[in-house]
Short mmCIF file of C-alpha atoms and ligand atoms in Angstrom, two decimals:
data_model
loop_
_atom_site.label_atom_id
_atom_site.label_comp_id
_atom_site.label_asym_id
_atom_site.label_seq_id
_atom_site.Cartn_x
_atom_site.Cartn_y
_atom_site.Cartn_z
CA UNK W 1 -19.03 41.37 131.89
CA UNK W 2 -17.90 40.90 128.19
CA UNK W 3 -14.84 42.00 126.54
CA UNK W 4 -14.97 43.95 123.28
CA UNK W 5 -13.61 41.22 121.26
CA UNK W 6 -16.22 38.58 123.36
CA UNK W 7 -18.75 40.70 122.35
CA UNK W 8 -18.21 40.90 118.27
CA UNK W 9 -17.74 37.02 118.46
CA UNK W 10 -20.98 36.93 119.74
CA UNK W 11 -22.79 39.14 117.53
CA UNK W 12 -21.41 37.55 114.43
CA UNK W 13 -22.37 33.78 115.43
CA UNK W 14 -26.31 35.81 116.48
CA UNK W 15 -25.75 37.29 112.76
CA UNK W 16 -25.00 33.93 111.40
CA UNK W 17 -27.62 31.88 113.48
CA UNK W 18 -30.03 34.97 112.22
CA UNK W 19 -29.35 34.18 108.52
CA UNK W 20 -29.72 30.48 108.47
CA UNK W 21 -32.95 30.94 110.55
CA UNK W 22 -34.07 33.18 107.55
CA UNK W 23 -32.75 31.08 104.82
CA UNK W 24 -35.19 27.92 106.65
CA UNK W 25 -38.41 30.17 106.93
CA UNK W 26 -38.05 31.77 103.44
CA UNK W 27 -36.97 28.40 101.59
CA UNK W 28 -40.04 26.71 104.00
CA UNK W 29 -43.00 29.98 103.36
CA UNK W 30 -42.05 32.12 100.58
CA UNK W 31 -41.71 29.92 97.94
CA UNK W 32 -43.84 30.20 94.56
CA UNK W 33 -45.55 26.81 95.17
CA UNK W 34 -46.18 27.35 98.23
CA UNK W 35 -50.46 28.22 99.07
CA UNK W 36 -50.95 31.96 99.54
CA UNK W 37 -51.81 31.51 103.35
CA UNK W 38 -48.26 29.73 104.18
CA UNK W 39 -46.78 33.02 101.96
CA UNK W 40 -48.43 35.08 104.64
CA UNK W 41 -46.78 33.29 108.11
CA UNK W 42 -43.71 33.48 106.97
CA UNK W 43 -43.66 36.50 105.95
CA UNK W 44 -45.28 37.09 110.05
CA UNK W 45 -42.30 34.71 110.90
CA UNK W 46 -39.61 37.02 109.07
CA UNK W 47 -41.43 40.00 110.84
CA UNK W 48 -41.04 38.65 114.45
CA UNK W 49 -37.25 37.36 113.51
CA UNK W 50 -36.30 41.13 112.72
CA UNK W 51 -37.81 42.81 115.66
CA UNK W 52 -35.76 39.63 117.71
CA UNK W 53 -32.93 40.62 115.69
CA UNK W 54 -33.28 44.51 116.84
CA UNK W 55 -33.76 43.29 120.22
CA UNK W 56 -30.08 41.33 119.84
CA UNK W 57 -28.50 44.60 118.38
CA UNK W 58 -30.31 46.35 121.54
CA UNK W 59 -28.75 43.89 123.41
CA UNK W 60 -25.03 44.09 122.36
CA UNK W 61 -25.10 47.72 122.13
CA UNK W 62 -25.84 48.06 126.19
CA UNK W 63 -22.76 46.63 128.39
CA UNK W 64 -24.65 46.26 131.13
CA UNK W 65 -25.79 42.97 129.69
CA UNK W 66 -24.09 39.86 129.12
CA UNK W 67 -25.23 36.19 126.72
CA UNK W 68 -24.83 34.32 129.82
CA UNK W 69 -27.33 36.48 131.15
CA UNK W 70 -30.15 35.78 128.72
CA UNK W 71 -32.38 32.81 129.41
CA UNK W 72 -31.72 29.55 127.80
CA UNK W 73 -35.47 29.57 126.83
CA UNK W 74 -35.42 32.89 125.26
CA UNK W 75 -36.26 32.43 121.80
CA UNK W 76 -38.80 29.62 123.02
CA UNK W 77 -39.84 32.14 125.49
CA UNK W 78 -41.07 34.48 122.33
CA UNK W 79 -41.32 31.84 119.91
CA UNK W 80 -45.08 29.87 121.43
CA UNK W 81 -45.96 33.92 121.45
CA UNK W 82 -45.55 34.39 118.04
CA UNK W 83 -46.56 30.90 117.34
CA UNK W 84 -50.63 31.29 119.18
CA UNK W 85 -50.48 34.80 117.34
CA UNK W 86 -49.69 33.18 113.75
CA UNK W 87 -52.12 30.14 114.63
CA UNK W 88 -54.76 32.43 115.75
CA UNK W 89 -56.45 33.56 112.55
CA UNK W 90 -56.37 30.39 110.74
CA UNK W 91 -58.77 27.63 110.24
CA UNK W 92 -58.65 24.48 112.24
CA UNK W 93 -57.12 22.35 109.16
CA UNK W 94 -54.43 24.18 108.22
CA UNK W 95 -53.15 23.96 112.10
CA UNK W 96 -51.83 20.75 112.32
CA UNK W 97 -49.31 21.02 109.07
CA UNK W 98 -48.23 24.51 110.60
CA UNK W 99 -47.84 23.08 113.87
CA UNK W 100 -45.09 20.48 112.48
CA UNK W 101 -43.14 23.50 110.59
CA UNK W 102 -43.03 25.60 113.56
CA UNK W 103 -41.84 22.51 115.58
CA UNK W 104 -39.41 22.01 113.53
CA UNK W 105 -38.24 25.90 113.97
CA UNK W 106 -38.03 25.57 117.30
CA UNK W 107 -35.92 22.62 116.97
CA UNK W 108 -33.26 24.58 114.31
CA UNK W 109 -33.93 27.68 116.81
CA UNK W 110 -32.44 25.40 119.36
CA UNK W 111 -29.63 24.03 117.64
CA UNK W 112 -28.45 27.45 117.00
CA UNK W 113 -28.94 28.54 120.68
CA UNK W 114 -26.42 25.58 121.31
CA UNK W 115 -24.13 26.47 119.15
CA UNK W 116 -24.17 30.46 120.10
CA UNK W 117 -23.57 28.87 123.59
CA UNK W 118 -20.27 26.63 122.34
CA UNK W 119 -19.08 29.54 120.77
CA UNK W 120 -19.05 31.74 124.20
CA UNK W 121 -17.33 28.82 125.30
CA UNK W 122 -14.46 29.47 122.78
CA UNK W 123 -13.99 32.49 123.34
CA UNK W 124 -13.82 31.99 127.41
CA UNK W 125 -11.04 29.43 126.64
CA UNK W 126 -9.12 31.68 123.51
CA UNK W 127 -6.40 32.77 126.04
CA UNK W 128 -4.96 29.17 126.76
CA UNK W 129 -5.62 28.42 123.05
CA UNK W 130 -3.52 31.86 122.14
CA UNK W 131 -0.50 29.83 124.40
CA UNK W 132 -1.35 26.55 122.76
CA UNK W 133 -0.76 28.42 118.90
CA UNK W 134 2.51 30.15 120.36
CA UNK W 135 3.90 26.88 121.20
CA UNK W 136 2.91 25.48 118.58
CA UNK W 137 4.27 28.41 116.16
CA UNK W 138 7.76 27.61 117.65
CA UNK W 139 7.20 23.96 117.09
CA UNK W 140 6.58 25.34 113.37
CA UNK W 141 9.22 27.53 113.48
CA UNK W 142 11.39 24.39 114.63
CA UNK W 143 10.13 22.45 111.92
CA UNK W 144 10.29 25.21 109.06
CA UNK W 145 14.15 25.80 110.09
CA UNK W 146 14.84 21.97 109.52
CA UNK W 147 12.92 22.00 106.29
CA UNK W 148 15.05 24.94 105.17
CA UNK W 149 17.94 23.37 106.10
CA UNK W 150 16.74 20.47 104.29
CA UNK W 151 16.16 22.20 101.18
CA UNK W 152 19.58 23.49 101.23
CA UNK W 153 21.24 20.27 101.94
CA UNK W 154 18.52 19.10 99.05
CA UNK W 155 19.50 21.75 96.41
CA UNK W 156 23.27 21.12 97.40
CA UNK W 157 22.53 17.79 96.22
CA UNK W 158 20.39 18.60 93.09
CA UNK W 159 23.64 21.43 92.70
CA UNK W 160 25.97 18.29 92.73
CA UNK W 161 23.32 16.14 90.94
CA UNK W 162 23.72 18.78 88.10
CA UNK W 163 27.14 18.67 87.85
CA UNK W 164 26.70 14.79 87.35
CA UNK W 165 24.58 15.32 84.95
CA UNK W 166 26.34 17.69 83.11
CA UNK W 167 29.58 15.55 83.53
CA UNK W 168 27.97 12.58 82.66
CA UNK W 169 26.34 14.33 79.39
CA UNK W 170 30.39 15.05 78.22
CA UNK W 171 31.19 11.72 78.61
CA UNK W 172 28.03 10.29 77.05
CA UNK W 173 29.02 13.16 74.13
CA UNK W 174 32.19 11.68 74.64
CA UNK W 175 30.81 7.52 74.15
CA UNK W 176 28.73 9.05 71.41
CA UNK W 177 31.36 10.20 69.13
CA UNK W 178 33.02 7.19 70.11
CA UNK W 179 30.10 4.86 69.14
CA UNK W 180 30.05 6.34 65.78
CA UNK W 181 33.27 5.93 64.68
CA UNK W 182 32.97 2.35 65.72
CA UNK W 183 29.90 1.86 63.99
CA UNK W 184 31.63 3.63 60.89
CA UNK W 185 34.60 1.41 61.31
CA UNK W 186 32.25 -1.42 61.52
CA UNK W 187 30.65 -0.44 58.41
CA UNK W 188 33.60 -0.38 56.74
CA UNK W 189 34.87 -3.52 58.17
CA UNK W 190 31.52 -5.43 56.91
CA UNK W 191 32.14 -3.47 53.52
CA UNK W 192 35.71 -4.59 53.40
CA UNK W 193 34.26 -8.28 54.34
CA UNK W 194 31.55 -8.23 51.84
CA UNK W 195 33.78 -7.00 49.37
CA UNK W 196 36.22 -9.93 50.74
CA UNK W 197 33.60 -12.36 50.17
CA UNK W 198 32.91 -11.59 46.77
CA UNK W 199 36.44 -11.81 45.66
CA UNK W 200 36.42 -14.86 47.16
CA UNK W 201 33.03 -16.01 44.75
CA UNK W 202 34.84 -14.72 41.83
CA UNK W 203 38.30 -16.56 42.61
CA UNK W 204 35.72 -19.99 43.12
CA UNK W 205 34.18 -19.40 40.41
CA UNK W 206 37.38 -18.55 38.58
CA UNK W 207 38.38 -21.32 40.08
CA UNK W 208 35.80 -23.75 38.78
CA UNK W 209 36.46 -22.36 35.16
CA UNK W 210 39.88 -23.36 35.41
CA UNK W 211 39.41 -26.50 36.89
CA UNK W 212 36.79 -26.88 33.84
CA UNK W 213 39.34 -25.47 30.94
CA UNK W 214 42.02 -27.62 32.47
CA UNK W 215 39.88 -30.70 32.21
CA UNK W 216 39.14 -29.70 28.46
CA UNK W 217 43.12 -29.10 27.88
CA UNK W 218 43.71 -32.65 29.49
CA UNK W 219 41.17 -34.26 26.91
CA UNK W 220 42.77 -32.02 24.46
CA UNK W 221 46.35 -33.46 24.90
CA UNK W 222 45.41 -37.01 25.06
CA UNK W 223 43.49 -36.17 21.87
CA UNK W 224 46.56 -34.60 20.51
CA UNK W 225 48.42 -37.24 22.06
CA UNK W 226 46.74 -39.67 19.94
CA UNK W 227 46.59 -38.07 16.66
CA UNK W 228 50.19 -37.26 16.89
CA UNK W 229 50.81 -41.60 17.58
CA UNK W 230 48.56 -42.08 14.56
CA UNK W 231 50.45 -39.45 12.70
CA UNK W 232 53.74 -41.20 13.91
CA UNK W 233 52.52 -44.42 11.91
CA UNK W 234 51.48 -43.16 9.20
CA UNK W 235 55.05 -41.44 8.94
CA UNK W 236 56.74 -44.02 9.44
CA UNK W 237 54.33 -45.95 6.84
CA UNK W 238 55.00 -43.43 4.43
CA UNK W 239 59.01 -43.20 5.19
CA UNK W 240 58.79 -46.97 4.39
CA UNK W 241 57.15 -46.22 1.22
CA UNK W 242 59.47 -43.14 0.03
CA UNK W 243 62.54 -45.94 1.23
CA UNK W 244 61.00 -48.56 -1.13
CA UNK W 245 60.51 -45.66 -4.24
CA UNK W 246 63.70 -44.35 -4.29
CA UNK W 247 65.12 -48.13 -3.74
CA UNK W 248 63.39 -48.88 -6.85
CA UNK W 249 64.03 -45.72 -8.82
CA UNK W 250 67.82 -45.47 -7.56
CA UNK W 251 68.90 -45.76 -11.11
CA UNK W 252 66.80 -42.83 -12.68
CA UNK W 253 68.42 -40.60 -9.46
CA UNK W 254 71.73 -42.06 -10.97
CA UNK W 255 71.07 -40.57 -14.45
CA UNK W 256 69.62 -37.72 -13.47
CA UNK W 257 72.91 -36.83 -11.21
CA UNK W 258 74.90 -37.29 -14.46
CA UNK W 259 72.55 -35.01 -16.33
CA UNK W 260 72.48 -32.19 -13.79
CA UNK W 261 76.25 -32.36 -13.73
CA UNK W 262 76.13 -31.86 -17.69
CA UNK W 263 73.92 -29.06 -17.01
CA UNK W 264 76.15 -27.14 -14.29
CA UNK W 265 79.42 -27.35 -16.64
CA UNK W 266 77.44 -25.89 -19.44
CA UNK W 267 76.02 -23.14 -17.36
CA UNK W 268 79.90 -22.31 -16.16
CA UNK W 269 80.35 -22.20 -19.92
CA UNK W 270 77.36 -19.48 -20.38
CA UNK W 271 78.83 -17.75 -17.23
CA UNK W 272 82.48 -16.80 -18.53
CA UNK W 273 80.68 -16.22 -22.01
CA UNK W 274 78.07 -13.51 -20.08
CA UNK W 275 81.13 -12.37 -18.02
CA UNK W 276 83.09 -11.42 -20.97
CA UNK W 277 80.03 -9.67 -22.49
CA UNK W 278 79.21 -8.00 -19.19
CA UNK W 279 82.74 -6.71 -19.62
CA UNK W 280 82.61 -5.36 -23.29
CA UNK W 281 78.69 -3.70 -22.25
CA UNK W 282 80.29 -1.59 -19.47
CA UNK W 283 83.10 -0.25 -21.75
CA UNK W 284 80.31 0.18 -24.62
CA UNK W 285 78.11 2.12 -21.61
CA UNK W 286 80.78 4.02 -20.05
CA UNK W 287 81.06 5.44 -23.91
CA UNK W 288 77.41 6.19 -24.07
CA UNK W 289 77.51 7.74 -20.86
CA UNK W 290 80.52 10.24 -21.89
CA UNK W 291 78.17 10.83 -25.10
CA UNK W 292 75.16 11.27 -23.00
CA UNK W 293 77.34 14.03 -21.03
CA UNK W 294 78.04 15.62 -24.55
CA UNK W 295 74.17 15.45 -25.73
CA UNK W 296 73.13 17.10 -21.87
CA UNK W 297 75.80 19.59 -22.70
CA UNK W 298 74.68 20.02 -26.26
CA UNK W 299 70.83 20.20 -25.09
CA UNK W 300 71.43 22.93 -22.19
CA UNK W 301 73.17 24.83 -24.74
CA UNK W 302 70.60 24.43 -27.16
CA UNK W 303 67.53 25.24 -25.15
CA UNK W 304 69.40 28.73 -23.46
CA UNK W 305 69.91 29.35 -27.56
CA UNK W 306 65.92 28.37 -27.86
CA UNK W 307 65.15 30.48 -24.77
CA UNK W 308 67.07 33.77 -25.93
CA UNK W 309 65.49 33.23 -29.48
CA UNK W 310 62.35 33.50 -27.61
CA UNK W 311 63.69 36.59 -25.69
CA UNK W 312 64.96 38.04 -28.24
CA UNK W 313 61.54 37.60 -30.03
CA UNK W 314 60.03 39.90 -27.19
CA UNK W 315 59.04 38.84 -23.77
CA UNK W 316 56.20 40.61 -23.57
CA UNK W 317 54.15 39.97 -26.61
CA UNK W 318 50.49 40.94 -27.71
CA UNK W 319 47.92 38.93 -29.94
CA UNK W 320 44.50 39.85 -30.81
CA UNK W 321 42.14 37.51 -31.60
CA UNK W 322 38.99 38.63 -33.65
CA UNK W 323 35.76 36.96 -32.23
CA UNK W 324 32.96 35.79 -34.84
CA UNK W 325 29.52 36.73 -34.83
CA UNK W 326 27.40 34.96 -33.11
CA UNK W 327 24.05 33.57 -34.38
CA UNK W 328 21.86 36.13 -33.76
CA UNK W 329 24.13 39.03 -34.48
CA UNK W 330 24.27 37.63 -37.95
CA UNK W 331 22.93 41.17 -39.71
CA UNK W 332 25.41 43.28 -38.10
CA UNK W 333 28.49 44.64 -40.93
CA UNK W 334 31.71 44.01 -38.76
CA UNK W 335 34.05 47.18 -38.26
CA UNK W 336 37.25 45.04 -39.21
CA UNK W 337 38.00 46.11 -42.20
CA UNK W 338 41.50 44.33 -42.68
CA UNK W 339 44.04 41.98 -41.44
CA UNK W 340 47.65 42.62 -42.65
CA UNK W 341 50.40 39.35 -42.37
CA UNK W 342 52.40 41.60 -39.71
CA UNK W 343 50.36 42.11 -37.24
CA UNK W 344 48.20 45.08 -38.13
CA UNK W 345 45.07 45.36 -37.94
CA UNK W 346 42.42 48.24 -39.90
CA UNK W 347 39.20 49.26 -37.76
CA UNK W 348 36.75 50.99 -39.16
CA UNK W 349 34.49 53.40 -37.56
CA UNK W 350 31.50 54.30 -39.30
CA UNK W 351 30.44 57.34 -37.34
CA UNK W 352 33.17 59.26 -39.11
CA UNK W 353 33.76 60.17 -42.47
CA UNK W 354 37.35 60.52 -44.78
CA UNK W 355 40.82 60.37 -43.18
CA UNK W 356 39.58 59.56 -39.03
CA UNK W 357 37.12 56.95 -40.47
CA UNK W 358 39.68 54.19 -40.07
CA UNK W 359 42.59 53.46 -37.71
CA UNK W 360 45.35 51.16 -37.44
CA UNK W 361 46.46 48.71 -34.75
CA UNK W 362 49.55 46.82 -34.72
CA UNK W 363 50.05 43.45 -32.06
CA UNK W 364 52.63 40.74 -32.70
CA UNK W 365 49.66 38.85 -34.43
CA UNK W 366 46.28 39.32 -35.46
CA UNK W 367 44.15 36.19 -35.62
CA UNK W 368 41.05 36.40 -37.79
CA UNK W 369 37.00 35.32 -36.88
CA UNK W 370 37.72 32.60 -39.24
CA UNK W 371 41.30 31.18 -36.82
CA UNK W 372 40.59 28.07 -35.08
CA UNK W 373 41.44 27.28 -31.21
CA UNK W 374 44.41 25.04 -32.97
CA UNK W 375 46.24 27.71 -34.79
CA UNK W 376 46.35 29.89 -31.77
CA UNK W 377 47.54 26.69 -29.57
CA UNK W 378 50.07 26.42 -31.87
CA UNK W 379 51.84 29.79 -31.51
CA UNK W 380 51.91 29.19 -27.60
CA UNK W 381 54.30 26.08 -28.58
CA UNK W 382 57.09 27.79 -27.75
CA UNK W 383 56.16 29.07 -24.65
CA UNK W 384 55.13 26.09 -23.23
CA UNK W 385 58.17 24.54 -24.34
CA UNK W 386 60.44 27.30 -22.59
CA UNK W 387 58.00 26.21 -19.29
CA UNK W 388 59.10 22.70 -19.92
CA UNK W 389 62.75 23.77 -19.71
CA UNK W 390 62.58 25.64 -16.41
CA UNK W 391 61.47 28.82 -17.45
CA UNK W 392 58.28 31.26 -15.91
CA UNK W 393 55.85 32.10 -18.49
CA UNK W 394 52.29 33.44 -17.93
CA UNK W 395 49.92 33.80 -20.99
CA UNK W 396 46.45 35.89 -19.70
CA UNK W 397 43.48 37.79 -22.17
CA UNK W 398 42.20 40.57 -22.08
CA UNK W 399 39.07 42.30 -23.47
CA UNK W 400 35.68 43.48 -22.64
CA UNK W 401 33.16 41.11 -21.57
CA UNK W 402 31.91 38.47 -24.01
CA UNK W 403 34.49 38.76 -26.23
CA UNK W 404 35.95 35.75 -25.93
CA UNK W 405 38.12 35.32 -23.39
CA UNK W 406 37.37 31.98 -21.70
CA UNK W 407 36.49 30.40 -24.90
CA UNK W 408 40.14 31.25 -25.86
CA UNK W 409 41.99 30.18 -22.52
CA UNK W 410 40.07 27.58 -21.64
CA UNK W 411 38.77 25.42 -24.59
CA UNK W 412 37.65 22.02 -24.11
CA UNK W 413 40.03 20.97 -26.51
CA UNK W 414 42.99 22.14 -24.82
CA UNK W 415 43.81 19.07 -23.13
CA UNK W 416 43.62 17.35 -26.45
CA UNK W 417 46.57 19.76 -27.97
CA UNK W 418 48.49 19.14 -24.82
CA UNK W 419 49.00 15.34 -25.95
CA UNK W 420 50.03 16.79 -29.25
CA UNK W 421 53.19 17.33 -27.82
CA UNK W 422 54.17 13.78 -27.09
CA UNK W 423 55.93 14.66 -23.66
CA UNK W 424 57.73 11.98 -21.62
CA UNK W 425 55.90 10.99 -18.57
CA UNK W 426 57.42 13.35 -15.66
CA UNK W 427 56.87 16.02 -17.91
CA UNK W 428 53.67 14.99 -18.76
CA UNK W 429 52.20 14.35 -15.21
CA UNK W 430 53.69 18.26 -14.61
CA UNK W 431 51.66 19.33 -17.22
CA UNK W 432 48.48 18.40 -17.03
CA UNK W 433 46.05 20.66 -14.86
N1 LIG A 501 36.55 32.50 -31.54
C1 LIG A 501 35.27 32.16 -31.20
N2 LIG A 501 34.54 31.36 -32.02
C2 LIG A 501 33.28 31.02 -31.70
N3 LIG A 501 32.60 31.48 -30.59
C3 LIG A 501 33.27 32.28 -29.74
C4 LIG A 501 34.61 32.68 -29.97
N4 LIG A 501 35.00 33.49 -28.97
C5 LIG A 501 33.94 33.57 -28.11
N5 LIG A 501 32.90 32.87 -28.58
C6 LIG A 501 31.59 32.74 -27.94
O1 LIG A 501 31.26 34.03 -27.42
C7 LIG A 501 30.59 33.90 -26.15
C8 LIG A 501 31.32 34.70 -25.06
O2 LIG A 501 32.59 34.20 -24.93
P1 LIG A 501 33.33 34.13 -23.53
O3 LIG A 501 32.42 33.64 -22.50
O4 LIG A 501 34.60 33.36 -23.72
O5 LIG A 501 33.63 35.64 -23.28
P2 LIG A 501 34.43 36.27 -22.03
O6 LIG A 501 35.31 37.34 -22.58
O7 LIG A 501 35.11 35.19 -21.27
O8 LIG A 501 33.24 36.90 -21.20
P3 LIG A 501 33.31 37.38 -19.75
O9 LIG A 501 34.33 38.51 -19.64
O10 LIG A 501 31.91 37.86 -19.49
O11 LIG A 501 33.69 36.17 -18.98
C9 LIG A 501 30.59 32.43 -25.82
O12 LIG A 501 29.31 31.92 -26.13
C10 LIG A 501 31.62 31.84 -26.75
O13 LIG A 501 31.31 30.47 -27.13
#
């Protein structure tokens, strides 16, 4: 009798064994190239392995039967059955070629009959197997335990590894850092040394010039040197020559000596002679000088006189000067209609008739059309004078525009008058303007 679990093993290695037989007939008969009448066996082939394949289900279904029971032959035991009912209908060529497929059938039919066999055989044997896996499993279980304790011992290691690592990454931080500052040190050193090695270029070449200069200096001494030797001689030469001129004019020297002597006694003479007029001078200028006090004192006292005449004459005082026509007002009648000596002047106005038709002005002087820029320079004499001896005085016009004003104040001649008054130079140079 089979177990259950005999049983399924058993149908699933029939289901398998079915498959591949089905796979072989349908790659072998139902293919497309294939002639029509090989199309039609295996399709009787396929037929036959179904109803077999009903019989197995038949067969595993019912316990009363066993595989071992079946007959080793039985699918050859059906199989020449199916094989005189296929061959049967056809013609007498075809049978050989179908004879060699169907032999080779049986052959695959076999080899699965085999292996359904080795397979019962398995599962006969499964229960010594089962204990084989068990021991096994604790063989595993052996094994995995070690491997675990392994991989802890292993990631202790890579743990302490780590900490290496991360230790060793300080100190290569560390030896980083370090390795710059040396190399910036370095840097500076080979700056330092390059800047060392230039100095010491320039003090060669400095050098060099020196030497060179010093070379030139030498020549230029010994040059010297020689010039001054040749400037010795001729010295001396001419020494010789001034000793030989003035041994041969000694007796000129001689009278010349007597006639300088002469000389010195007569200019004593014209000393004590200038001496005694030096003397009389001074008393003669110490008697100008007291008269010079008297003229300052008689000049201050005459120009405060001056001054107060010119106070007393009014310090504010008021001219009118008439302006002439000018060339194109040349038909116009004037409205002056007289001058008096005193000052006054008569203006006529037209626009009224009888006793309102003329009026009177009176100023300290009236100057005509017909006055020239001289005249009226003239009576500001005075007041330029009184500026001259320290006093303020400010002369301005007045009058409507075009009347005259700037012609009067500022003539071109003015400067000219100025030099009429023959002033002494520091007067003169405060003057002019
Ligand atoms: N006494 C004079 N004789 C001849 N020409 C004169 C006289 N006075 C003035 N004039 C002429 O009259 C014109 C006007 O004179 P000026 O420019 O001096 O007037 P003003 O009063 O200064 O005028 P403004 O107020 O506009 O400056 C000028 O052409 C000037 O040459």
């Amino acid at each position: 009798m089979l177990s259950r679990d005999e049983r399924m093993r058993l149908k699933v290695s029939s289901e398998v064994a079915k498959i591949h037989l089905e796979n072989i007939v349908s790659d072998t008969f139902l293919s497309d190239s294939l002639p029509s009448w090989m199309s039609h066996i295996g399709q009787q082939v396929r037929e036959v392995l179904q109803t077999r394949g009903k019989s197995l289900d038949n067969l595993q279904a019912s316990d009363s039967l066993s595989a071992s029971s079946l007959p080793d032959s039985a699918a050859s035991y059906n199989l020449p059955v199916l094989i005189s009912a296929v061959l049967r209908d056809k013609p007498p060529e075809e049978v050989p070629l179908l004879r060699i497929t169907l032999k080779e059938l049986l052959s695959q039919e076999d080899r699965l009959i085999s292996r359904i066999k080795a397979l019962e055989s398995l599962a006969a044997g499964s229960g010594e197997e089962v204990k084989l896996v068990a021991s096994q499993l604790q063989l595993i279980k052996v094994e995995k335990n070690k491997i675990e304790e392994e991989k802890f011992m292993k990631e202790e290691e890579f743990k302490n590894l780590m900490k290496d690592r991360d230790e060793n990454q300080v100190q290569v931080e560390v030896l980083r850092k370090e390795l710059e500052i040396l190399k910036a040190e370095a840097k500076e050193q080979k700056h330092r040394l390059e800047f060392q090695h230039k100095l010491e270029q320039m003090s060669q070449t400095t050098i060099k010039e020196l030497s060179l200069e010093l070379e030139k200096s030498e020549m230029t001494v010994r040059n010297t040197q020689r010039a001054l030797e040749l400037a010795l001689g001729n010295q001396k030469k001419q020494r010789a020559e001034v000793h030989h001129t003035l041994t041969k004019h000694f007796p000129t020297f001689e009278e010349l000596k007597s006639f300088l002597h002469l000389t010195r006694q007569e200019a004593l003479q014209m000393k004590l002679i200038w001496q005694k007029e030096v003397v009389a001078l001074q008393s003669q200028l110490e008697r100008v000088a007291v008269a010079a006090t008297g003229y300052h004192k008689v000049l201050a006292e005459n120009r405060m006189l001056y001054n107060e005449v010119q106070d007393l004459k009014g310090n504010i005082r008021v001219y009118c000067r008439v302006r002439p026509f000018s060339v194109g007002q040349s038909g116009i009648q004037g409205i002056v209609n007289f001058i008096g000596e005193n000052g006054e002047i008569f203006i006529r106005n037209p626009s009224k008739q009888g006793k309102g038709s003329c009026k009177v002005f009176k100023f300290n002087k009236v100057y005509g059309a017909s006055i020239s820029q001289e005249e009226v320079f003239q009576d500001t004499r005075p007041l330029i004078r009184s500026v001259l001896d320290g006093y303020n005085v400010c002369i301005f016009a007045y009058g409507q525009t075009g009347s005259g004003k700037t012609y009067t104040m500022v003539s071109t001649r003015i400067k000219v008058y100025f030099l009429k008054f023959h002033l002494t130079a520091p007067c003169k140079r405060s003057c002019e303007y």
